[in-house]
Coordinates of C-alpha atoms in Angstrom, one line a residue:
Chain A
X20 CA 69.6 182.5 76.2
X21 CA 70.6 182.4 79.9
X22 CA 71.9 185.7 81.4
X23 CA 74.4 185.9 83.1
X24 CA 72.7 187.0 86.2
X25 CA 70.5 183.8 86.2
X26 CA 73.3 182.0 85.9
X27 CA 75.3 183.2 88.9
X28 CA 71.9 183.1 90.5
X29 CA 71.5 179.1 90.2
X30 CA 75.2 179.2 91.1
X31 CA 74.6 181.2 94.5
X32 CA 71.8 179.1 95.4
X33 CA 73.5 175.8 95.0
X34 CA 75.7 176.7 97.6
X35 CA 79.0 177.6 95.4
X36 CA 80.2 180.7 96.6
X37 CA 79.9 182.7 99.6
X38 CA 78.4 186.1 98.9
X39 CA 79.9 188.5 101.3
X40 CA 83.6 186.7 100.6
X41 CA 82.8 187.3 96.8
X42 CA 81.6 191.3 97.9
X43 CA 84.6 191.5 99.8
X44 CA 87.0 189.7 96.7
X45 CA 85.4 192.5 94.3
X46 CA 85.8 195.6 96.7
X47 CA 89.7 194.7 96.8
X48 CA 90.3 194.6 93.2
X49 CA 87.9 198.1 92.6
X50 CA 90.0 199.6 95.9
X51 CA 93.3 198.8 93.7
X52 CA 92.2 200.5 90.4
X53 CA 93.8 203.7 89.7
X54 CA 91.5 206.6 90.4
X55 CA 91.6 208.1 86.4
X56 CA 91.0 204.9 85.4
X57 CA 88.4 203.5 87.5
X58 CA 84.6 203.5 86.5
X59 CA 83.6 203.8 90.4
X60 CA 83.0 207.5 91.7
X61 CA 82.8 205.7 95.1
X62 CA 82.5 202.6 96.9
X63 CA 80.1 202.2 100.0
X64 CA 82.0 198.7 101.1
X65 CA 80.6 198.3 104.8
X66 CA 76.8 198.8 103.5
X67 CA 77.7 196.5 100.4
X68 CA 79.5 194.2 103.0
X69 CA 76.5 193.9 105.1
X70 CA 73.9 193.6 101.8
X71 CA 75.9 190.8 101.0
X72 CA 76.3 189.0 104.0
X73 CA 72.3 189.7 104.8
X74 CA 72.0 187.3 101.8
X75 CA 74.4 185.0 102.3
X76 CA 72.4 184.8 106.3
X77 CA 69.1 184.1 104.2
X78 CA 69.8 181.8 101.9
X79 CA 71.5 179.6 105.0
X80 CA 67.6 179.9 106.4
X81 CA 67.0 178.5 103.4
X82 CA 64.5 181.8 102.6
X83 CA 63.1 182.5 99.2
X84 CA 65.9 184.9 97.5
X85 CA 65.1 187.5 94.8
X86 CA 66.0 186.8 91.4
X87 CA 69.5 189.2 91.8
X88 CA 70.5 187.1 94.5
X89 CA 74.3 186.7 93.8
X90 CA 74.6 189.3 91.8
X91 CA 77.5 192.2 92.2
X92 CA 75.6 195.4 90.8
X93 CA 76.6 199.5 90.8
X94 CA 75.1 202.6 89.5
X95 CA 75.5 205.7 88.4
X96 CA 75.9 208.2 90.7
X97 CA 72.6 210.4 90.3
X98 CA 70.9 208.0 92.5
X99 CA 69.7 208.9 96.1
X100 CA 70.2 206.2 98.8
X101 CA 69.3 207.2 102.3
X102 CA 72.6 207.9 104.7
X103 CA 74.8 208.5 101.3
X104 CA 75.4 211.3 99.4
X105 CA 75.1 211.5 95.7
X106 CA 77.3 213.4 93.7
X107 CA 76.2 213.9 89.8
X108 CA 79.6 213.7 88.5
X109 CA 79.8 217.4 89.3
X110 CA 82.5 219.4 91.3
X111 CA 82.8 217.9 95.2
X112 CA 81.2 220.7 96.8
X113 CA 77.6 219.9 94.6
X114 CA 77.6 216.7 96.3
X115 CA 73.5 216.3 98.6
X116 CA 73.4 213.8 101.1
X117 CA 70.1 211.9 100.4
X118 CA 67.4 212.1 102.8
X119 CA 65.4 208.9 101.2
X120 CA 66.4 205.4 98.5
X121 CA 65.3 205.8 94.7
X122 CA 62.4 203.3 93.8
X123 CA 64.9 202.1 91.5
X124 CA 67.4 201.1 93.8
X125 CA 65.1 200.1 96.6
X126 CA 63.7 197.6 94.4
X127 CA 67.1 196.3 93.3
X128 CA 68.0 195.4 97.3
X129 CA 64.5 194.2 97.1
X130 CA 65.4 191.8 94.2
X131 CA 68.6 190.6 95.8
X132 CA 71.5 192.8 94.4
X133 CA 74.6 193.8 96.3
X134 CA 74.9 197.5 95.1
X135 CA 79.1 198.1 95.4
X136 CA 78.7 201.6 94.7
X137 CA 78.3 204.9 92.7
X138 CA 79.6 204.9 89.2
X139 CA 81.0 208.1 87.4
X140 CA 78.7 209.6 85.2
X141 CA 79.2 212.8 82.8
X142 CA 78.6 216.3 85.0
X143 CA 75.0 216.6 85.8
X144 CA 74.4 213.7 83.2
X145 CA 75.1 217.1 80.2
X146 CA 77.6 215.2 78.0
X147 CA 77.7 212.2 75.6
X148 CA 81.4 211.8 75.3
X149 CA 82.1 210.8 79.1
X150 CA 84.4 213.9 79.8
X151 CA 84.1 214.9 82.9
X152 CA 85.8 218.3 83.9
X153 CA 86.2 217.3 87.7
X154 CA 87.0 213.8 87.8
X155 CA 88.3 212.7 84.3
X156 CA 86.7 209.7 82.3
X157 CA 87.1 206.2 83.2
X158 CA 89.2 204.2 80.8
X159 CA 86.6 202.4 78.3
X160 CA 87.8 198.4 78.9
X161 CA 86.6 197.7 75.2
X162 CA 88.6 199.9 73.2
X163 CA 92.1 201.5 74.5
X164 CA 91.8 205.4 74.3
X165 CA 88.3 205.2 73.3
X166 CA 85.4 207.5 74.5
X167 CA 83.3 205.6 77.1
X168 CA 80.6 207.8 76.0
X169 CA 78.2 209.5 78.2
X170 CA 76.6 210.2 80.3
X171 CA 76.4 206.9 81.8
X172 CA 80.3 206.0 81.2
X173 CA 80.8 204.7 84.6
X174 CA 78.2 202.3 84.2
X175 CA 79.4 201.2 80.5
X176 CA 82.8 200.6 82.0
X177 CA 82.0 198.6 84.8
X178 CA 79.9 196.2 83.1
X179 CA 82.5 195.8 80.0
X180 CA 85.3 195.1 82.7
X181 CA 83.4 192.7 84.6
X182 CA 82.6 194.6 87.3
X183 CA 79.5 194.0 87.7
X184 CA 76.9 192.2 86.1
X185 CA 74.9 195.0 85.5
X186 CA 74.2 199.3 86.2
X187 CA 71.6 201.7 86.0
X188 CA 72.2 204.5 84.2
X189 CA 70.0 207.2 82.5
X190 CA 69.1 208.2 79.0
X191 CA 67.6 212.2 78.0
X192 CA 69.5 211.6 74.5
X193 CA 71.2 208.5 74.4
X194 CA 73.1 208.5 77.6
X195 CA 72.3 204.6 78.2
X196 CA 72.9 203.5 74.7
X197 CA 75.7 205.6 74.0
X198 CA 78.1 204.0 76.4
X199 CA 76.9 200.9 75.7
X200 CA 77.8 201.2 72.1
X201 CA 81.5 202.2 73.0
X202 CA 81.7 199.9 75.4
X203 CA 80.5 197.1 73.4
X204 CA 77.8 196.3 75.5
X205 CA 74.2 196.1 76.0
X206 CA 71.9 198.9 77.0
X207 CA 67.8 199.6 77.5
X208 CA 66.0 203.0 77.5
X209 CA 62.7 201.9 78.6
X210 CA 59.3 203.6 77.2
X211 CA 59.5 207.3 78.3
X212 CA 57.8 207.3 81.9
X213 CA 58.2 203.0 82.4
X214 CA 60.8 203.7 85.2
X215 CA 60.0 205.2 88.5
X216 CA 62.1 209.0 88.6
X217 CA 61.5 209.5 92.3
X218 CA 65.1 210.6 93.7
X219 CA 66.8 210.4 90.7
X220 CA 68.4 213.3 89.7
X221 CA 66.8 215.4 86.9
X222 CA 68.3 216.9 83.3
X223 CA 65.4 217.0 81.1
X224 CA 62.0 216.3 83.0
X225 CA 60.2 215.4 79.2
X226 CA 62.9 213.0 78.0
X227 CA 64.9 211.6 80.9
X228 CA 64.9 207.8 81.5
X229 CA 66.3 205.3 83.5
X230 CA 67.9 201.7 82.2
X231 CA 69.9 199.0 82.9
X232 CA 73.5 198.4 80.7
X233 CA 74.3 195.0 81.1
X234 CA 76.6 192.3 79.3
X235 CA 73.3 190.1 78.1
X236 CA 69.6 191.5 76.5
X237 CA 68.6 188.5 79.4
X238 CA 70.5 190.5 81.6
X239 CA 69.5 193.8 80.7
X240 CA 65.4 192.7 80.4
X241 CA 65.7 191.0 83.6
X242 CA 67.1 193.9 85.4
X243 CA 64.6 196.2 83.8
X244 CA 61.9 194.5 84.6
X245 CA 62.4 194.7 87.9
X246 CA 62.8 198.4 88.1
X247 CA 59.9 198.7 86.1
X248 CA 57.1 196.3 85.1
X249 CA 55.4 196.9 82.0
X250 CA 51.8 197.8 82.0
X251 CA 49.7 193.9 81.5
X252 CA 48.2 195.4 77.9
X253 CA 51.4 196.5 76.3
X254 CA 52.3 195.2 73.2
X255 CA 53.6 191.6 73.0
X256 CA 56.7 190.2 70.9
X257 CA 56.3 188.9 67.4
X258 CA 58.0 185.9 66.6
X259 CA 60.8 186.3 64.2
X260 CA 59.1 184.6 61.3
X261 CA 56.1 187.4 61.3
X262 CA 58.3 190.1 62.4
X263 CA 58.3 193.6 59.8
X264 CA 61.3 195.4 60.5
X265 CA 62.0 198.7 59.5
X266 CA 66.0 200.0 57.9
X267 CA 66.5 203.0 56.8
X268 CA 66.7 203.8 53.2
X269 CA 67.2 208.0 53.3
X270 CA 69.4 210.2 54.6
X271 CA 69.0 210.2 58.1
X272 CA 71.8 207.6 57.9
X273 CA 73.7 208.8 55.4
X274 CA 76.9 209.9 57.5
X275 CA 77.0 206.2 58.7
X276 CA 79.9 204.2 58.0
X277 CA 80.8 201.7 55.0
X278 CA 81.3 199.0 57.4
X279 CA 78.5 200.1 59.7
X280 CA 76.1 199.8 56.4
X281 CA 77.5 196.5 55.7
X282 CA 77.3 195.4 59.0
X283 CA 73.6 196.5 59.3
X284 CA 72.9 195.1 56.0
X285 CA 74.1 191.5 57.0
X286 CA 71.9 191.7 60.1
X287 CA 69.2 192.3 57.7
X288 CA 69.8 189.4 55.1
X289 CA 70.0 187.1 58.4
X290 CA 66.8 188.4 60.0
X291 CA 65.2 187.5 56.8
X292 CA 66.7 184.5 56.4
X293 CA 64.5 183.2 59.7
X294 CA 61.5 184.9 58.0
X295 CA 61.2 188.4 59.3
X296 CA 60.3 190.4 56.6
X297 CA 63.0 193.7 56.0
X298 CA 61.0 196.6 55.1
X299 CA 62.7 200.2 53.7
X300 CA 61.6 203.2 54.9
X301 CA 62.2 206.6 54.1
X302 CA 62.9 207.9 57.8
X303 CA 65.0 211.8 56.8
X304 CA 62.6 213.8 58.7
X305 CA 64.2 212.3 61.6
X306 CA 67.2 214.8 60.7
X307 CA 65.0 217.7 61.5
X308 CA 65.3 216.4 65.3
X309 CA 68.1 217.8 66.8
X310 CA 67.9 221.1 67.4
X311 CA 64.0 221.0 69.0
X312 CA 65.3 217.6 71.5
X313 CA 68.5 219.7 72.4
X314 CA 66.6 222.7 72.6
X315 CA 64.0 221.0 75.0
X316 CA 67.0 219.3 76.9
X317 CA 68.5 222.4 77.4
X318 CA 65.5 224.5 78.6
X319 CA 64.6 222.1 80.8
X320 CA 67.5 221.1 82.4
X321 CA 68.2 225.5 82.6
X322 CA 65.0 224.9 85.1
X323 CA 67.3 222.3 87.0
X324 CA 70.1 224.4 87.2
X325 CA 69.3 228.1 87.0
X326 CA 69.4 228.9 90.7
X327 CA 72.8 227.4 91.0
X328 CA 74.4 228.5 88.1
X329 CA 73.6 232.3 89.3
X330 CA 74.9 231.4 92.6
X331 CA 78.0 228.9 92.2
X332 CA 79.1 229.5 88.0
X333 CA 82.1 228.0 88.6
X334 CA 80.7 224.9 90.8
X335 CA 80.1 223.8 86.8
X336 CA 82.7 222.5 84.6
X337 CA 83.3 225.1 81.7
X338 CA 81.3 222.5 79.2
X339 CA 78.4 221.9 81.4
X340 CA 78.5 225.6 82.0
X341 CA 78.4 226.8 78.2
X342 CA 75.6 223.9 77.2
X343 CA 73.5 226.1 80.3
X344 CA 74.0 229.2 78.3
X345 CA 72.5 227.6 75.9
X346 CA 69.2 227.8 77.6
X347 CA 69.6 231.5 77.9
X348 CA 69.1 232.1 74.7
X349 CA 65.6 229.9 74.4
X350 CA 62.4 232.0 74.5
X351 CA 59.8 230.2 76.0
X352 CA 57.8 230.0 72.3
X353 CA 61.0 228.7 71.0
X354 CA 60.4 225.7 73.6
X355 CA 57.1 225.1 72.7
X356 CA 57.2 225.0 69.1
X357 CA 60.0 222.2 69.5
X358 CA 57.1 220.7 71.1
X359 CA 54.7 221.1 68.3
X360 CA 58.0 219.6 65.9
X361 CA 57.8 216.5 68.2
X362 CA 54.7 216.0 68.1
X363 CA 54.3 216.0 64.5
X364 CA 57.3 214.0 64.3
X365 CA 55.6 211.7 66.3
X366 CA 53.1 211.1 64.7
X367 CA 55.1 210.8 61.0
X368 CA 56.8 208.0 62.7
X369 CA 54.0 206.4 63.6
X370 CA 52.0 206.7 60.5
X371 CA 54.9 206.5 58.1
X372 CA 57.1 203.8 60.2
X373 CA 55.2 201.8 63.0
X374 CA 52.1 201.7 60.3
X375 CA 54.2 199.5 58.6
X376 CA 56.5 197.8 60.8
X377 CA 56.8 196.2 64.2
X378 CA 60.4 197.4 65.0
X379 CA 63.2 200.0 63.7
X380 CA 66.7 198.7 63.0
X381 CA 69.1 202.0 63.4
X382 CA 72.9 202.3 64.0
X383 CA 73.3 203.6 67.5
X384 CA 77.1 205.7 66.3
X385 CA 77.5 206.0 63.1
X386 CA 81.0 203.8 63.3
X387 CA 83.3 202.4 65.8
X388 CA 83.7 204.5 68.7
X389 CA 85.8 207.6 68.6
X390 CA 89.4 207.9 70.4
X391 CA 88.8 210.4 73.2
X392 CA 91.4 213.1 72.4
X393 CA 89.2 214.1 69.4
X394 CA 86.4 214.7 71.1
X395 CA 87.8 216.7 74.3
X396 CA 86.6 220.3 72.2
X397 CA 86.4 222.7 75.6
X398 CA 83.3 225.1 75.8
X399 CA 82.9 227.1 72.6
X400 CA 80.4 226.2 70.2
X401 CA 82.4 223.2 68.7
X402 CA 80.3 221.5 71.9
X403 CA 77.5 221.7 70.2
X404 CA 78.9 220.0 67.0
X405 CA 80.2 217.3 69.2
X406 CA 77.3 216.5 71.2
X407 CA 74.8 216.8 67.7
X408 CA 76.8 214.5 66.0
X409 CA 77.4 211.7 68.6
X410 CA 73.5 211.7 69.3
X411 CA 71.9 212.0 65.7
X412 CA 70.8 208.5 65.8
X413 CA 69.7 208.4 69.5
X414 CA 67.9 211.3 69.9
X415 CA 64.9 210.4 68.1
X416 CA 63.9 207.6 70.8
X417 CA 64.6 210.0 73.5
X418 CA 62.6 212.7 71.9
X419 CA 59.8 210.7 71.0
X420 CA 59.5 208.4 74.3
X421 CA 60.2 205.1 72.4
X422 CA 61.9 202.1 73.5
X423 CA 65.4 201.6 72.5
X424 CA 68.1 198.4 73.0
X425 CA 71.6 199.3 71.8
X426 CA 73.4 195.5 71.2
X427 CA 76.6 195.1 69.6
X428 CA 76.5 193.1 66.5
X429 CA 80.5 193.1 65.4
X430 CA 83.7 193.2 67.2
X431 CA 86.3 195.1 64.9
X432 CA 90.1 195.5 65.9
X433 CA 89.4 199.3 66.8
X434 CA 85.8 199.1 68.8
X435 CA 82.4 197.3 68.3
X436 CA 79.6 198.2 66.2
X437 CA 76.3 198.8 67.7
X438 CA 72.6 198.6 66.7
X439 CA 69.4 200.0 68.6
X440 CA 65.9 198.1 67.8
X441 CA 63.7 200.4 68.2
X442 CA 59.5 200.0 68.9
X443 CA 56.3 202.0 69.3
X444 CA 55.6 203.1 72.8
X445 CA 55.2 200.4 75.5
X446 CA 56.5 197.6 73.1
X447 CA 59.4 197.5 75.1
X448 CA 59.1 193.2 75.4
X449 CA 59.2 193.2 71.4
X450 CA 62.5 195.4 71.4
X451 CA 64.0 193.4 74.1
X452 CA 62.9 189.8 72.1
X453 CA 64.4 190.8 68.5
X454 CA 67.4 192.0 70.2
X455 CA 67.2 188.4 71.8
X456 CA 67.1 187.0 68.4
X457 CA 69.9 188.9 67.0
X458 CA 72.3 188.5 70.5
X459 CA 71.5 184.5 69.6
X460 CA 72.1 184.7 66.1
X461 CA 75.2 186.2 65.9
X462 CA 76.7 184.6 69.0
X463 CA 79.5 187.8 69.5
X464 CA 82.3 186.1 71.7
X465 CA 81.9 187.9 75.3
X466 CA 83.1 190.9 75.9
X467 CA 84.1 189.8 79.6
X468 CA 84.9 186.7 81.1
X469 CA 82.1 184.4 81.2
X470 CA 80.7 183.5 84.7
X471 CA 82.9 181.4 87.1
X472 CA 80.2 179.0 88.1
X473 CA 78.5 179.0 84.2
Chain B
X13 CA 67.8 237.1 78.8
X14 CA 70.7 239.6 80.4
X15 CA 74.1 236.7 80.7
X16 CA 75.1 238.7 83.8
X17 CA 71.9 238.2 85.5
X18 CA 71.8 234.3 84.4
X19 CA 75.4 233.6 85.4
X20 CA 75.9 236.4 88.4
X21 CA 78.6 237.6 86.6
X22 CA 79.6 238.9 83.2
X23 CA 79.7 236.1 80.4
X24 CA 83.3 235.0 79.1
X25 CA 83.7 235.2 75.6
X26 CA 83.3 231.5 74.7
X27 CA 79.7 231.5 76.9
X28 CA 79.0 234.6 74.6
X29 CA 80.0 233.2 71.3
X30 CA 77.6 229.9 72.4
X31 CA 74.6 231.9 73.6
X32 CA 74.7 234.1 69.9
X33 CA 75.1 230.4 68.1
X34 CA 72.0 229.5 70.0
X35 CA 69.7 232.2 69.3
X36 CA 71.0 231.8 65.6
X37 CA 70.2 228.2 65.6
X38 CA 66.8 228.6 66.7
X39 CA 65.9 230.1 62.8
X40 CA 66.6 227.0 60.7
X41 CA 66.2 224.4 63.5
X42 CA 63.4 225.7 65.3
X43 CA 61.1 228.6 63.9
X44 CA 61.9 227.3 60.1
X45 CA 62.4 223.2 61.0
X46 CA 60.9 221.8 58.0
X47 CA 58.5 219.4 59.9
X48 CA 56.5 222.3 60.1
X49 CA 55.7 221.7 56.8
X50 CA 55.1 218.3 56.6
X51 CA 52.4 216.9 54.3
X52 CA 51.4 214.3 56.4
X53 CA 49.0 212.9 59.2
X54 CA 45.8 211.2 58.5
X55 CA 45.3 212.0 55.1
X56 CA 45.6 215.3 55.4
X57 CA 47.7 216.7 52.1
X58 CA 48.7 219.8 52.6
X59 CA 48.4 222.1 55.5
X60 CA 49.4 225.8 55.4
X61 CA 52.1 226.5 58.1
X62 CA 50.0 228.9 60.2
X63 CA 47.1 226.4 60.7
X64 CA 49.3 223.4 61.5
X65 CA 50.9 225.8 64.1
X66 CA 47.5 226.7 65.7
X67 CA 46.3 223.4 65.4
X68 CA 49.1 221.1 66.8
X69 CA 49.3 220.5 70.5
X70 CA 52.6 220.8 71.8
X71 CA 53.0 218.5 74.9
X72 CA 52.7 214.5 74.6
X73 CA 53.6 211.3 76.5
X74 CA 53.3 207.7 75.7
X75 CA 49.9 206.7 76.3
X76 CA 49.3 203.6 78.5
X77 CA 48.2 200.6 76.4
X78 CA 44.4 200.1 76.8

């Protein structure tokens, strides 16, 4: 299947729009959004202006043009670019101006994008509801009064509403796939270490990740790709009709849904209807993962944030703030034996699941997505309930450095239902071609307006 | 860790309440986790909790595909 981005690509080239206009056209309609609403933190229109019209100026030359050319892309706002500042999602006076471009986004311009701006993120990225203390959550386009989840809920936003074709955002425990799920789009957490972390802003050294959320897999490959080529010996895609994939049969999906399992378990019949073969696995030990990746998040992101927090508390949102304390009370031998539970978590998965299948089917929320007001719980220890239970089925990618694609396979009346495929290290071309396969099978009417030019 | 040293100023009672449900967290999720007792990895049937502990190496990352 065509993405979207091609497809405005082909359009661009052939002469049917004008770049900067369309820049301009886009900045208008962001300018007019209300500010509680809107998924932007802040626009940067005379640098976007000038990206776009640098374009527009090459492809009259009639110069080779990268494969974003004609693309309208933003991202989170943990970014550096060189002359801006970035701001974190934290309180105005935390904002740094940037003293040199992220690799990431540097290879973006390279590739052609128009980058509109920075996109509202969770405070410090700590947060997978998409509260934000300081500047609110944006409105989640998918499902009124919804959570856009976190941290990345600016960049699930945008690309559900059209904003954009696609966003970076960053994952530690399912900050990309999260907000994809609510949004009821599609997001990519690369192979732990794929993406370049230069000038990106930190939370958890050991698990942090940066991915595209996009409204195609094409999309979403394509942008990733660019960020982030993939080593020429990692593992290849398996055709659908040789392809073992892995449910889970135990309990670490137990608190899932009726219509999630029945949702799931259609995917499954269709899968092997084209020949994959469904294989049941036994995966509960991944329950035991919580508390070691948020006690490893937490430590590491105390490293981050230590200095600050004794100097500035109340620079941090009462939430953010509380999920620091957390780290006071982790002994460094507490830290490293959470290590020593990853690692032999690690290597159970491998033995027990990637010994006997090529990919993992999981739920990425264990339903719909939540309405909002029941998750706004303040700073006591009902955070911690919160946070475990929206990222039980993420965290174990996160934790153990796998590839992940959240894709939404149902549209329901109150939200979409969302799936992560999940692979072995490095296998990150397999994950993105079954999620491919299922995107095509199911053929989900879009959740934004197709492409002008399509 | 003193919470008036790590905050530069005395704790609230919520940042209190979440630092003590930490540290008692760290028991069953982290000191007692039951993948410490796993009976698993390359054949290896049982392994008594103590060895497995001096025996696991605590920091990984993806390899890079030979």
């Amino acid at each position: 299947m065509t993405g979207r981005i091609e497809i405005r690509r082909r359009a661009y080239l052939a002469g049917a729009f004008s770049l900067e206009e369309e820049a301009d056209r886009a900045l208008g309609r962001l300018r007019a959004l209300p500010m509680a609403e809107t998924p932007f933190a802040a626009l940067e229109p005379a640098r976007s202006l000038a990206q776009a019209a640098a374009l527009d100026r090459a492809r009259a030359r009639g110069d080779a043009l990268g494969p974003l050319a004609g693309a309208l892309l933003a991202h989170k706002d943990m970014f550096d670019r060189e002359g801006f500042s970035t701001g974190f999602g934290a309180h105005f006076s935390r904002r740094q101006p940037a003293a040199g471009t992220a690799t990431v986004l540097s290879r973006l311009d390279a590739a052609g994008q128009v980058d509109l701006g920075r996109l509202k993120m969770s405070e410090f990225a700590m947060g997978p509801t998409g509260h934000n203390h300081h500047h609110g959550m944006p409105a989640n386009p998918a499902v009124p009064g919804a959570i856009t989840g976190g941290s990345s809920s600016g960049s699930g936003a945008a690309v559900a509403a059209g904003h954009v074709a696609a966003a970076l955002g960053s994952d530690t425990g399912g900050s990309i796939r999260l907000p994809a799920a609510c949004n009821g789009v599609v997001g990519f957490k690369p192979t732990q270490g794929r993406a370049p972390m230069d000038r990106t802003m930190p939370l958890g050294y050991s698990q942090d990740c940066v991915g595209p959320l996009a409204a195609t897999v094409a999309d979403a490959q394509a942008v990733l790709s660019l960020i982030a080529p993939l080593p020429p010996a990692a593992p290849k895609p398996v055709p659908v009709a040789e392809l073992r994939v892995g449910f889970d049969t135990g309990a670490f999906t137990d608190g899932i849904s009726a219509r999630m399992r029945h949702a799931l378990s259609d995917l499954v019949a269709r899968l092997a209807a084209m020949g994959a073969r469904p294989v049941g696995l036994d995966l509960a030990f991944l329950s035991h993962l919580g508390e070691p990746a948020n006690v490893t998040a937490m430590a590491e992101a105390a490293a981050v944030h230590a200095d600050a927090l004794a100097l500035a508390p109340d620079s941090y949102g009462p939430q953010v703030r509380a999920r620091l304390v957390q780290a006071a009370a982790i002994p460094a031998h507490a830290y490293l034996r959470a290590q020593q539970i990853r690692r032999v978590a690690h290597d159970r998965l491998t033995a027990e699941a990637f010994g006997r299948v090529d990919l993992l089917l999981l739920p990425t929320l264990a339903d719909t997505p939540p309405q909002a007001a029941l998750l706004d719980v303040g700073d006591g220890p009902g955070v911690d309930s919160v946070v475990a239970g929206l990222t039980r089925l993420t965290r174990p990618a996160s934790f153990l450095g796998l590839p992940a694609l959240s894709l939404p396979i149902a549209r329901l009346a109150d939200g979409p239902l969302s799936v992560q495929v999940i692979g072995p290290a490095w296998a990150d071309d397999r994950v993105a071609a079954l999620a491919l396969t299922i995107e095509t099978a199911l053929a989900l009417p879009a959740i934004q307006p197709e492409p002008e030019y399509a | 860790m003193d919470l008036t040293d790590y905050l530069g100023r005395p704790p609230t009672p919520s940042e209190t309440a979440i630092f003590r449900d930490q540290q008692a967290r760290l028991g069953p999720g982290i000191f007692e986790n039951p993948l410490l007792r796993s009976e698993i990895v390359e054949g290896i049937a049982f392994v008594p909790r103590a060895a497995r502990l001096m025996t696991t190496r605590p920091l990984i990352e993806p390899e890079l595909p030979q």
